mmCIF file of C-alpha atoms and ligand atoms in Angstrom:
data_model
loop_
_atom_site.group_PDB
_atom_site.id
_atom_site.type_symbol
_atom_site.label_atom_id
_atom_site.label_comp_id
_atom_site.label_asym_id
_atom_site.label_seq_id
_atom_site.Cartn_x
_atom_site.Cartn_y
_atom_site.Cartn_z
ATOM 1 C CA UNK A 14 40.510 50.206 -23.770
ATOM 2 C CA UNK A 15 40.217 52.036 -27.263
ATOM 3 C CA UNK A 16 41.652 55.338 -27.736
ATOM 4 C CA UNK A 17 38.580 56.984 -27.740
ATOM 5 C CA UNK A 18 37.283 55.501 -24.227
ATOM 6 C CA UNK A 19 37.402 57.917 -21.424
ATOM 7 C CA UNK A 20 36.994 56.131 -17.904
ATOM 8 C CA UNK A 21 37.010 59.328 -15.415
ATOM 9 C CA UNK A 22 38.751 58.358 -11.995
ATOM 10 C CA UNK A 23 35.197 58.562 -10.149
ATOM 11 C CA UNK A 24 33.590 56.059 -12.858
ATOM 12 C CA UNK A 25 36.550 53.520 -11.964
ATOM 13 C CA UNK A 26 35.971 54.156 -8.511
ATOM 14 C CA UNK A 27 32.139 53.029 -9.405
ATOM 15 C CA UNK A 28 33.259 50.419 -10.877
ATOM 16 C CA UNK A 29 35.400 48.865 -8.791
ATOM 17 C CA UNK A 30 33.466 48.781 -5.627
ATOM 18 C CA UNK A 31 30.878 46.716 -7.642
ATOM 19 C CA UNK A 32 32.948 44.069 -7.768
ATOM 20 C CA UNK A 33 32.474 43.947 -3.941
ATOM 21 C CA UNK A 34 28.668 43.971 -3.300
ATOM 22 C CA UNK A 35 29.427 44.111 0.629
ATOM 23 C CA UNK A 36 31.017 47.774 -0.232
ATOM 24 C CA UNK A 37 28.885 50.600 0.726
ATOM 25 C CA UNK A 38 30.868 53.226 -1.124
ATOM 26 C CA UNK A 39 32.871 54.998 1.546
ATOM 27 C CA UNK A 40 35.717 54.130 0.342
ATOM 28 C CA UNK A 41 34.271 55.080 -2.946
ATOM 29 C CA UNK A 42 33.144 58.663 -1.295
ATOM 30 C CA UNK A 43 36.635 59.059 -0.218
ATOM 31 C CA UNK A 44 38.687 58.536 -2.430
ATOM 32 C CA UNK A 45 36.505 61.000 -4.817
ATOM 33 C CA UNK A 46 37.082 63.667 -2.867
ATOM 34 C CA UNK A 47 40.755 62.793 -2.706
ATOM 35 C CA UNK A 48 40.551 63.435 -6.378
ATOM 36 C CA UNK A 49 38.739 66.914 -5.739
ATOM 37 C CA UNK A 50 41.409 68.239 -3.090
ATOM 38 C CA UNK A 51 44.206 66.650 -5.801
ATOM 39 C CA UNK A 52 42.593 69.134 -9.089
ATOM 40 C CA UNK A 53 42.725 72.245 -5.912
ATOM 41 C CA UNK A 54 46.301 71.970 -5.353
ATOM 42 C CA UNK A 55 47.444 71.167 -9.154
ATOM 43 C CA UNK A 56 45.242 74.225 -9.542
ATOM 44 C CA UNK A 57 48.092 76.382 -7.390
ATOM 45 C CA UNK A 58 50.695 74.356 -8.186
ATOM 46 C CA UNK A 59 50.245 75.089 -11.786
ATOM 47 C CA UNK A 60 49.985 78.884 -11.125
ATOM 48 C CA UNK A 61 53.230 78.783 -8.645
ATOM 49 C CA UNK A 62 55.207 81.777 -9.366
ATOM 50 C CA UNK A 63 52.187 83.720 -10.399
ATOM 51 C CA UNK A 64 50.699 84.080 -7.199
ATOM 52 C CA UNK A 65 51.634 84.311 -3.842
ATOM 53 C CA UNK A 66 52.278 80.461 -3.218
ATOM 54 C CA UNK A 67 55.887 79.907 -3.707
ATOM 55 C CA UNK A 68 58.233 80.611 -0.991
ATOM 56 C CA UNK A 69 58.675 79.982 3.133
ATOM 57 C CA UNK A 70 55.646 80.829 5.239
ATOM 58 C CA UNK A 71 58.484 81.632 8.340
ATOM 59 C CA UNK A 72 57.504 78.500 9.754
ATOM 60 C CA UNK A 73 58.971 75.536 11.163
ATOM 61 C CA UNK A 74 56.648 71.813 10.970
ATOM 62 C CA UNK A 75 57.420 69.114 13.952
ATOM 63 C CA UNK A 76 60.315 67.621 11.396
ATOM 64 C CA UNK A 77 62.104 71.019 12.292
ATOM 65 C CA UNK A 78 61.978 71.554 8.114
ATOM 66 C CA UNK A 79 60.911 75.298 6.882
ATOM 67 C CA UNK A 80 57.020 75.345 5.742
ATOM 68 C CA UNK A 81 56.552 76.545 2.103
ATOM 69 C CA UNK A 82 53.452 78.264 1.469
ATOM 70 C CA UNK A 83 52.524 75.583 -1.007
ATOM 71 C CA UNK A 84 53.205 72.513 1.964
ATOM 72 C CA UNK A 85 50.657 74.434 4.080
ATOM 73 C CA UNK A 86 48.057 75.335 1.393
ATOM 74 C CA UNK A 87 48.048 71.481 0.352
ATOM 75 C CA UNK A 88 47.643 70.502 3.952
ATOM 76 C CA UNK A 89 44.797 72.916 4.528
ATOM 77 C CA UNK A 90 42.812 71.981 1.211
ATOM 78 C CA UNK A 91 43.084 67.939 1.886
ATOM 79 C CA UNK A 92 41.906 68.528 5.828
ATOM 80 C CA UNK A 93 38.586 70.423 4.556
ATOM 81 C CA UNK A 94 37.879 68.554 1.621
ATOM 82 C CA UNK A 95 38.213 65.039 3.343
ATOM 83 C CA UNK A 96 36.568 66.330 6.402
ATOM 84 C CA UNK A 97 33.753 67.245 4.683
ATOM 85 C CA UNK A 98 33.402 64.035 3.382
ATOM 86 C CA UNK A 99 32.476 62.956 6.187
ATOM 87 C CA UNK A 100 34.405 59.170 5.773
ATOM 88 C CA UNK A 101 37.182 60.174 7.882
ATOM 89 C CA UNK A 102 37.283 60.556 11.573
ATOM 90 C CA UNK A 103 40.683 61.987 11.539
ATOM 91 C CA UNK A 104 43.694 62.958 9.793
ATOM 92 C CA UNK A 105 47.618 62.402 10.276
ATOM 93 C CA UNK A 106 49.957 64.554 8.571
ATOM 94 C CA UNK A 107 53.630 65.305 7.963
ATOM 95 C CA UNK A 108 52.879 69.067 8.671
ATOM 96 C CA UNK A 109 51.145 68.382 11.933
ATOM 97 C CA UNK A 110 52.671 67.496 15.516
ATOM 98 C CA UNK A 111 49.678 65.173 16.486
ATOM 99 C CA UNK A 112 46.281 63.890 14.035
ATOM 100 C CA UNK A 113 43.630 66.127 13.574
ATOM 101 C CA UNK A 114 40.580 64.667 15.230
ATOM 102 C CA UNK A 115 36.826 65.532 13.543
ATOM 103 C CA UNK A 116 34.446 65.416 16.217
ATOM 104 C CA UNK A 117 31.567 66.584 14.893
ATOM 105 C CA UNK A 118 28.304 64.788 13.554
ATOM 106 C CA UNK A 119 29.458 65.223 10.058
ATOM 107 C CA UNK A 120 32.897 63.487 10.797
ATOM 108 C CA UNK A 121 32.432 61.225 13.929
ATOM 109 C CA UNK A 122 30.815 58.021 12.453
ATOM 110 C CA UNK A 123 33.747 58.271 9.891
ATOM 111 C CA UNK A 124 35.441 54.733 9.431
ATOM 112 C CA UNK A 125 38.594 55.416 7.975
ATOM 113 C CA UNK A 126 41.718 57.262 9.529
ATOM 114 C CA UNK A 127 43.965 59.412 6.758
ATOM 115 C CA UNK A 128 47.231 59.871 7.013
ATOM 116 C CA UNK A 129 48.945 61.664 4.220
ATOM 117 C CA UNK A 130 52.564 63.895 2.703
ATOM 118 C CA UNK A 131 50.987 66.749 1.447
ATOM 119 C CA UNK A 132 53.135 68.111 -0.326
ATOM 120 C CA UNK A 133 55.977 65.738 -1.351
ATOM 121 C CA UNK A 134 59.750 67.345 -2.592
ATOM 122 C CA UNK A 135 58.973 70.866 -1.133
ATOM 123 C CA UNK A 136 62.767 71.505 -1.780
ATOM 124 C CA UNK A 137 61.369 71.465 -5.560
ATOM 125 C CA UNK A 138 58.426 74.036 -4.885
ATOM 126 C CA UNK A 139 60.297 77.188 -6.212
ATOM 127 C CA UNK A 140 62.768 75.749 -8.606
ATOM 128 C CA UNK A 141 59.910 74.110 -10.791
ATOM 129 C CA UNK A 142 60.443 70.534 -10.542
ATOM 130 C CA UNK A 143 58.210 68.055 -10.070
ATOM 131 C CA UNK A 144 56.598 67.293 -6.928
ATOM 132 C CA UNK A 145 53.472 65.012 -5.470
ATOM 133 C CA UNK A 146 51.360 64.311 -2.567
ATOM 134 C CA UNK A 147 51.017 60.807 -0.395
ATOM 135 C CA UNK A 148 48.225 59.461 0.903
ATOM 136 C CA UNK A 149 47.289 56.166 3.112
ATOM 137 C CA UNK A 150 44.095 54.682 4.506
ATOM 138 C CA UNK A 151 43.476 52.626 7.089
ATOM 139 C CA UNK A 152 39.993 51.519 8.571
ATOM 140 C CA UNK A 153 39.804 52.947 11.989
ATOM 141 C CA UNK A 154 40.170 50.203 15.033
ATOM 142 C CA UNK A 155 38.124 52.163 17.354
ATOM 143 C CA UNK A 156 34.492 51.984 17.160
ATOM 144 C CA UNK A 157 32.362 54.723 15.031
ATOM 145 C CA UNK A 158 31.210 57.518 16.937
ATOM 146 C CA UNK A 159 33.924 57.767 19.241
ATOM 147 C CA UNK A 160 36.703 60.290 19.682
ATOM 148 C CA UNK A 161 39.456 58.655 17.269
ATOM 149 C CA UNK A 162 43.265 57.972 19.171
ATOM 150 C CA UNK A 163 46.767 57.315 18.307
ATOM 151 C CA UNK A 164 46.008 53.097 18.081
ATOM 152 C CA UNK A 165 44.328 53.843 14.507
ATOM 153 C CA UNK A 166 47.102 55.203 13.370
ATOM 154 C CA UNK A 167 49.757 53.110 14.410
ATOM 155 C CA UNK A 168 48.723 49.728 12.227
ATOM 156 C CA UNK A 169 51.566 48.092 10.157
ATOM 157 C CA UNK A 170 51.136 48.966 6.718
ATOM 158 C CA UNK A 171 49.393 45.726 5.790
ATOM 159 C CA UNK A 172 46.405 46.930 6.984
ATOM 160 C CA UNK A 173 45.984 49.608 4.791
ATOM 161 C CA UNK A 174 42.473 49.874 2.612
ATOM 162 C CA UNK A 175 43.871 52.042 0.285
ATOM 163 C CA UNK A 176 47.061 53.955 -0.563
ATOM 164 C CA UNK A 177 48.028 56.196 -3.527
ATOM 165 C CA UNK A 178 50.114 59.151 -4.516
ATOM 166 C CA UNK A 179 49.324 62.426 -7.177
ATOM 167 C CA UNK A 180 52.139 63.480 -8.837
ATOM 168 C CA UNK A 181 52.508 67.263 -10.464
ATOM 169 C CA UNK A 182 54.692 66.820 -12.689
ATOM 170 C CA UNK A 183 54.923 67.655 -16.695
ATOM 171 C CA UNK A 184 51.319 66.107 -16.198
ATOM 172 C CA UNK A 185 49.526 65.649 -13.037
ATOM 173 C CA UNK A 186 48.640 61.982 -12.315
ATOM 174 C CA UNK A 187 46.924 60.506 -9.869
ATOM 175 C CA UNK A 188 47.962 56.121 -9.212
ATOM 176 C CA UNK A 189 46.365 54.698 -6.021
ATOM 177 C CA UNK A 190 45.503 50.723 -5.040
ATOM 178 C CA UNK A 191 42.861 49.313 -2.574
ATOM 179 C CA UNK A 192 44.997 46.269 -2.990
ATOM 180 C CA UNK A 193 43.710 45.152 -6.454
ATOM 181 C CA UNK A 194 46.757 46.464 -8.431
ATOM 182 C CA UNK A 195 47.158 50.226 -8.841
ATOM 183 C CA UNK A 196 46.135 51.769 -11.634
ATOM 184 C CA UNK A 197 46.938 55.418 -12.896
ATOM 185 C CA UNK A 198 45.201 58.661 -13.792
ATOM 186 C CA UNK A 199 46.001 61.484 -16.012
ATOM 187 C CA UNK A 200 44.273 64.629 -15.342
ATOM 188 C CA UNK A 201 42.553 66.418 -18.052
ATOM 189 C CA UNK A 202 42.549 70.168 -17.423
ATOM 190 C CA UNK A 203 40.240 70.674 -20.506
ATOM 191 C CA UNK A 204 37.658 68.542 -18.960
ATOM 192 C CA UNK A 205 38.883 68.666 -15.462
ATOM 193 C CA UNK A 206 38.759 65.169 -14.908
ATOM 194 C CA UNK A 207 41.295 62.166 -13.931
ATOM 195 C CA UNK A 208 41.116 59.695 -16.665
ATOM 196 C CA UNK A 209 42.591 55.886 -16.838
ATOM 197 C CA UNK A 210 45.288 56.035 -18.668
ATOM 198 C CA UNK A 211 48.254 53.868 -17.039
ATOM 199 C CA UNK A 212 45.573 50.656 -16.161
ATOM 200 C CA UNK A 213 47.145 47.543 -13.919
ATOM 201 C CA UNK A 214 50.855 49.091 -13.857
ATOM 202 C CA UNK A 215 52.977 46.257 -13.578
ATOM 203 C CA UNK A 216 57.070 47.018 -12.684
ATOM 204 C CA UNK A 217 59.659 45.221 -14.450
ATOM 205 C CA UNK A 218 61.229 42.996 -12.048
ATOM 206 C CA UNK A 219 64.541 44.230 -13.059
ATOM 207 C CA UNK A 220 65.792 47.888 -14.103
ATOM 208 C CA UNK A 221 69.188 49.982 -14.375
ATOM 209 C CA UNK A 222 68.014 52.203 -13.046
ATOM 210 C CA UNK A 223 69.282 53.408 -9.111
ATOM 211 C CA UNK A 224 68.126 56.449 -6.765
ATOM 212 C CA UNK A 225 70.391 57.405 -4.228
ATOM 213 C CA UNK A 226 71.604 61.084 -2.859
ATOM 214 C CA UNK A 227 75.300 60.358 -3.486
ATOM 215 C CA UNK A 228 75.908 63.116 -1.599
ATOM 216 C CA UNK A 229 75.179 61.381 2.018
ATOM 217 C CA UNK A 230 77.921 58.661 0.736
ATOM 218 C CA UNK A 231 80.756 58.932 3.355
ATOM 219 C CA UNK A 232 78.286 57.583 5.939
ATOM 220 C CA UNK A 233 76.507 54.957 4.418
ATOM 221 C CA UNK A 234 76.294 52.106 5.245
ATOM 222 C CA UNK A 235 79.244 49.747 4.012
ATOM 223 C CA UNK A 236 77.306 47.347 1.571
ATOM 224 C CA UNK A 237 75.257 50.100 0.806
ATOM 225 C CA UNK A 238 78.319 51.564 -0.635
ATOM 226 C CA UNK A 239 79.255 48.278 -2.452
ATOM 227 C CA UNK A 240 75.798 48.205 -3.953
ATOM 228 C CA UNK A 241 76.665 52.030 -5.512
ATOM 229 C CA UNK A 242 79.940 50.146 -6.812
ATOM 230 C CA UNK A 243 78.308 47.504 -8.243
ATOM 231 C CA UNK A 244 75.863 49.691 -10.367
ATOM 232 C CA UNK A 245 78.805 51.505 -11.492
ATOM 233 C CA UNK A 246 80.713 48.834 -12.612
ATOM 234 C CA UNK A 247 80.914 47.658 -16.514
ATOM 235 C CA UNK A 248 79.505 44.209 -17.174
ATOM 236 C CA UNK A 249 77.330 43.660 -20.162
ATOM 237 C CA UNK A 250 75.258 40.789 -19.369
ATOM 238 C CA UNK A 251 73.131 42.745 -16.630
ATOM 239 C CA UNK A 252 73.404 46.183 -18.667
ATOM 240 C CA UNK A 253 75.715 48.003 -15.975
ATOM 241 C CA UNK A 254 76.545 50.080 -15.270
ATOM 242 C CA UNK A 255 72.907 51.753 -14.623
ATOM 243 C CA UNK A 256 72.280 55.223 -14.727
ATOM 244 C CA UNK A 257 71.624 57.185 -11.642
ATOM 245 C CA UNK A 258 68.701 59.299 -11.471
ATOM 246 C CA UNK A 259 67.633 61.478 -8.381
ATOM 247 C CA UNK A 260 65.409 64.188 -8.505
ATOM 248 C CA UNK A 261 64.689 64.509 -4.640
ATOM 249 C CA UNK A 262 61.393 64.213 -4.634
ATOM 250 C CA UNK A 263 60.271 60.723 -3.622
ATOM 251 C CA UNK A 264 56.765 60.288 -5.768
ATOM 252 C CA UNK A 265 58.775 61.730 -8.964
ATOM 253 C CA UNK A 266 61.838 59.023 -8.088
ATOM 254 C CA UNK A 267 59.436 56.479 -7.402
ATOM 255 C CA UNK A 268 56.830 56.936 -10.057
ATOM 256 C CA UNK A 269 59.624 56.953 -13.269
ATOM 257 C CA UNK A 270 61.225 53.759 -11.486
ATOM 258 C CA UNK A 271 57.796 51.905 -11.292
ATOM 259 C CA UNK A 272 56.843 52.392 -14.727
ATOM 260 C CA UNK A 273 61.270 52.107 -16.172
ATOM 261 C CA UNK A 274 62.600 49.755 -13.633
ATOM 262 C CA UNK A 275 64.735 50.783 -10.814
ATOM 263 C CA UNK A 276 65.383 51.354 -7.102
ATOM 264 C CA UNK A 277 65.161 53.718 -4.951
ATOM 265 C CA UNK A 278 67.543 54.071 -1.792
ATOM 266 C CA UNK A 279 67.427 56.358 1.388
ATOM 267 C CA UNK A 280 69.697 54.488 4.170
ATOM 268 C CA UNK A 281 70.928 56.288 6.967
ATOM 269 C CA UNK A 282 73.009 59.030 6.883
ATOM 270 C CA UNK A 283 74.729 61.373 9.693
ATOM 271 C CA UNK A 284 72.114 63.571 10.026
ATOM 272 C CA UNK A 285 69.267 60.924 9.371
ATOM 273 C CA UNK A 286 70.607 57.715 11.630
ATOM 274 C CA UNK A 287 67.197 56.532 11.253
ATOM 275 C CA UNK A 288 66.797 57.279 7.882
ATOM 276 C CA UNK A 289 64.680 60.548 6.299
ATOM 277 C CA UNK A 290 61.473 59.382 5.062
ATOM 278 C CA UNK A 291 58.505 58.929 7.192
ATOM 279 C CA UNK A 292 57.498 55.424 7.682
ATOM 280 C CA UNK A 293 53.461 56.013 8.098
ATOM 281 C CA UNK A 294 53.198 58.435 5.298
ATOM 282 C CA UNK A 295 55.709 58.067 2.943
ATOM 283 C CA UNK A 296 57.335 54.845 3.085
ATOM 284 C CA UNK A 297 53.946 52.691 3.848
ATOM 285 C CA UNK A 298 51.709 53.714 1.186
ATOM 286 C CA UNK A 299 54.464 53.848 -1.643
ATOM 287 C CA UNK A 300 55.520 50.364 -0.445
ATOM 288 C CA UNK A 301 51.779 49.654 -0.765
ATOM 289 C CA UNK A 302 52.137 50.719 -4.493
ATOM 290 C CA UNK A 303 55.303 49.167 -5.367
ATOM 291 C CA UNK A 304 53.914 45.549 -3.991
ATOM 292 C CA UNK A 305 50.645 45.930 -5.638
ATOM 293 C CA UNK A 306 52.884 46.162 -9.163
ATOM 294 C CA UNK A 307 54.822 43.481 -8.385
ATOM 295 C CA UNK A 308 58.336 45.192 -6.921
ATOM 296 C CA UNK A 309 59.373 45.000 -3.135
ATOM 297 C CA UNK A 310 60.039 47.937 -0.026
ATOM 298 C CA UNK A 311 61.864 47.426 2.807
ATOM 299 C CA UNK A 312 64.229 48.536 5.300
ATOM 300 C CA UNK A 313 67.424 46.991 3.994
ATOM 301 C CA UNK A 314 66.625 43.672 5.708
ATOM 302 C CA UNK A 315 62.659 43.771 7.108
ATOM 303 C CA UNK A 316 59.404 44.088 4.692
ATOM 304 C CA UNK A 317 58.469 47.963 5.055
ATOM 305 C CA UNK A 318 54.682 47.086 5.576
ATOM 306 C CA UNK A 319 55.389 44.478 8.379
ATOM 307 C CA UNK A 320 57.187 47.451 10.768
ATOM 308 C CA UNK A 321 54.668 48.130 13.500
ATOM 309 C CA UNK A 322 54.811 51.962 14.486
ATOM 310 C CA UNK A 323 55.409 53.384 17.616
ATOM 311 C CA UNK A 324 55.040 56.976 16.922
ATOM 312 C CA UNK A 325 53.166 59.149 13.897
ATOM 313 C CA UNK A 326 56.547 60.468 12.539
ATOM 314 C CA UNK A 327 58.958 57.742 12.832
ATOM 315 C CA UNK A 328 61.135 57.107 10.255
ATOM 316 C CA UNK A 329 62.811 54.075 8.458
ATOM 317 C CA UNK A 330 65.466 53.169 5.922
ATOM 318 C CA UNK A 331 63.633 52.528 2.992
ATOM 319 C CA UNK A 332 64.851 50.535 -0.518
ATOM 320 C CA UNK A 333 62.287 49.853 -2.638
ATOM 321 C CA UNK A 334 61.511 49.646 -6.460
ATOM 322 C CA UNK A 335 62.328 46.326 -8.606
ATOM 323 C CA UNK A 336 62.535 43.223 -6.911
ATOM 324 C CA UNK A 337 65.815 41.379 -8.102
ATOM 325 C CA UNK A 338 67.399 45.439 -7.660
ATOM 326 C CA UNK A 339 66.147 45.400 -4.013
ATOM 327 C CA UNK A 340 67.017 41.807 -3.370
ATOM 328 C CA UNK A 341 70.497 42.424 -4.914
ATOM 329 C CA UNK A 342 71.188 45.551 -2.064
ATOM 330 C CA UNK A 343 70.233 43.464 0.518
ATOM 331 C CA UNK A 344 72.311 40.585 -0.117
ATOM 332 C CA UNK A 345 75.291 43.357 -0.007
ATOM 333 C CA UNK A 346 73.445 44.386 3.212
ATOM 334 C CA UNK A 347 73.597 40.869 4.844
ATOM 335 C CA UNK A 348 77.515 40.547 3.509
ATOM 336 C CA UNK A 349 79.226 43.974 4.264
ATOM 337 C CA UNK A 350 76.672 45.332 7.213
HETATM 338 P P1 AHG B 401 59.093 66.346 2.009
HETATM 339 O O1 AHG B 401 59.306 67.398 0.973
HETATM 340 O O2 AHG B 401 57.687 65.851 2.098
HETATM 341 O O3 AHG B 401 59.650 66.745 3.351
HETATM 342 O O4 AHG B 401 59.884 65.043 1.517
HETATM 343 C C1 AHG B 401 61.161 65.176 1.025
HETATM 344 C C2 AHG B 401 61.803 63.819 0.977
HETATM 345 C C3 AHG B 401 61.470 63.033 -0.287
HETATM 346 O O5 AHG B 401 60.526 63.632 -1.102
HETATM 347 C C4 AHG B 401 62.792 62.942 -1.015
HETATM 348 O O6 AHG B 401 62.981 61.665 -1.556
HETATM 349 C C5 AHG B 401 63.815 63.213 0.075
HETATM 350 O O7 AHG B 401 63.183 64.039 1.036
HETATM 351 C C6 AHG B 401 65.008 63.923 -0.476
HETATM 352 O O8 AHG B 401 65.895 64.066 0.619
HETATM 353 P P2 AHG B 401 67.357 64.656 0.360
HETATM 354 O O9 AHG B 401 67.156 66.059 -0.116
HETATM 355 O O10 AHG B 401 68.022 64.560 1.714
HETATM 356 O O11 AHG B 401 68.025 63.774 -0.658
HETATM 357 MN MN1 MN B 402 58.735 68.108 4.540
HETATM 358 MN MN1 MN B 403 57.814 63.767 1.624
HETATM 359 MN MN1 MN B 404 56.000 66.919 2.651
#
């Protein structure tokens, strides 16, 4: 790709699906206006601060977490903009108790379900630090044309079509897979398009590089706690010790680790015995990324993508980024418990 070549995200898209002549471009259609609700919210996300977006709305969502103006204003613009789309036949979010259901002619013959994070690291909202959205597809396993229910939802996350993330950040990027590699896209506010610019990401198998919120420590688990120590400790031949970086926002953690090298860790902690993050859609689609460039997501012992879920909002452990990092926690895992 020469510097002057500017592949848009929708001419990828394009291209792509016609290296799959069965493709009818649904998924095409889709994923298009995924990158039309993503340029609405950097839109107000960029503005934050200037207008009335930053802040709580007074609200609590089914997590029992505060709603920021910004969590609900994301959730509202990628409902309407994938529901007029008319690919989807219903939507699962982190802000809402149960999926949204379209069942109207525009929406009903939809194939694919959506589930999606919104807004990702809301804690970051009105401090100014980065923060993204999440987004997984599945193909719906009820027929067309009738009412959508909870058994599309609640595949593993190997049967996703499609997963991806946008991340606002010091540039707003958009990196998504359909399980051919993931490839990313910088947004260009001048001409108000995603272009390539991070093609076939590929993440170094090793990194020194570790995520963690320290903070949780006292109840993690015990080789969880001997992984920390080994990171910390000096030994030249594998470059330790790393250097911690958190930010608290999981698409900024993840997305620096994928391209650097590095893992990311949330185990359980006292007030998470399950662990924090949202299997469906957090952990699933970013382990659907970090496979597709090569690193590895699980739950300290089980592949991520081979859970089957029993409910929309479960959550899991989740340890994911380079593969010798993730296979090195795990092995304190199997040792210490
Ligand atoms: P969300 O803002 O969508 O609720 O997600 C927040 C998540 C994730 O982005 C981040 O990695 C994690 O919460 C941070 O949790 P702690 O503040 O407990 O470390
Ligand atoms: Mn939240
Ligand atoms: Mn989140
Ligand atoms: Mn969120």
């Amino acid at each position: 790709m020469n510097q002057y070549e500017v592949i848009t995200l929708n001419e990828f898209i394009l291209e792509s699906q016609s290296q799959f002549p069965q493709a009818e471009g649904d998924l095409s259609h889709l994923l298009h206006h995924v990158g039309t609700a993503a340029k609405i919210v950097n839109r107000e996300v960029n503005k934050a601060g200037l207008v009335d977006i930053l802040g709580e709305i007074g609200t609590c969502n089914v997590q029992g977490e505060d709603q920021k103006k910004l969590d609900i204003f994301a959730n509202d613009h990628f409902i309407n903009s994938l529901h007029s789309c008319g690919e989807v036949c219903a939507i699962a979010s982190e802000e809402n108790e149960s999926f949204i259901l379209f069942d109207d002619d525009m929406a009903r013959n939809g194939k694919y379900v959506f589930l999606m994070d919104p807004l990702d690291g809301s804690s970051n909202i009105d401090v100014n630090v980065s923060i993204g959205t999440i987004f997984s597809i599945y193909k719906r396993k009820t027929k067309q044309g009738e009412k959508a229910t909870m058994e599309d939802f609640l595949q593993p996350g190997t049967e996703q079509v499609a997963a991806g993330y946008i991340l606002y950040g010091s540039s707003t990027m958009l990196v998504y897979t359909t399980g051919q590699g993931i490839n990313g896209f910088t947004l260009d506010p001048s001409i108000g398009e995603f272009c390539l610019s991070h093609k076939k990401i590929k993440s170094p198998e090793d990194g020194i590089i570790y995520s963690i919120n320290e903070g949780n420590y006292l109840k993690f688990p015990a080789g969880v706690k001997q992984y920390i120590k080994y990171c910390q400790e000096k030994d030249v031949d594998t470059q330790r010790p790393y250097s911690s970086r958190y930010i608290g926002s999981l698409v900024s953690d993840v997305h620096r680790n994928l391209l650097k090298g590095g893992i990311f860790m949330y185990p359980i902690t006292e007030s998470a015995p399950k662990g924090k993050l949202r299997l469906l859609y957090e952990c699933n689609p970013i382990a659907f990324i970090i496979e597709q460039a090569g690193g590895k997501a699980t739950d300290g012992h089980k592949r991520t993508m081979e859970i089957k879920p029993s409910s929309l909002h479960q959550r899991t452990p989740f340890y994911c980024g380079s593969t010798n990092m993730v296979n090195k926690v795990e092995e304190f895992i199997r040792v210490f418990g």
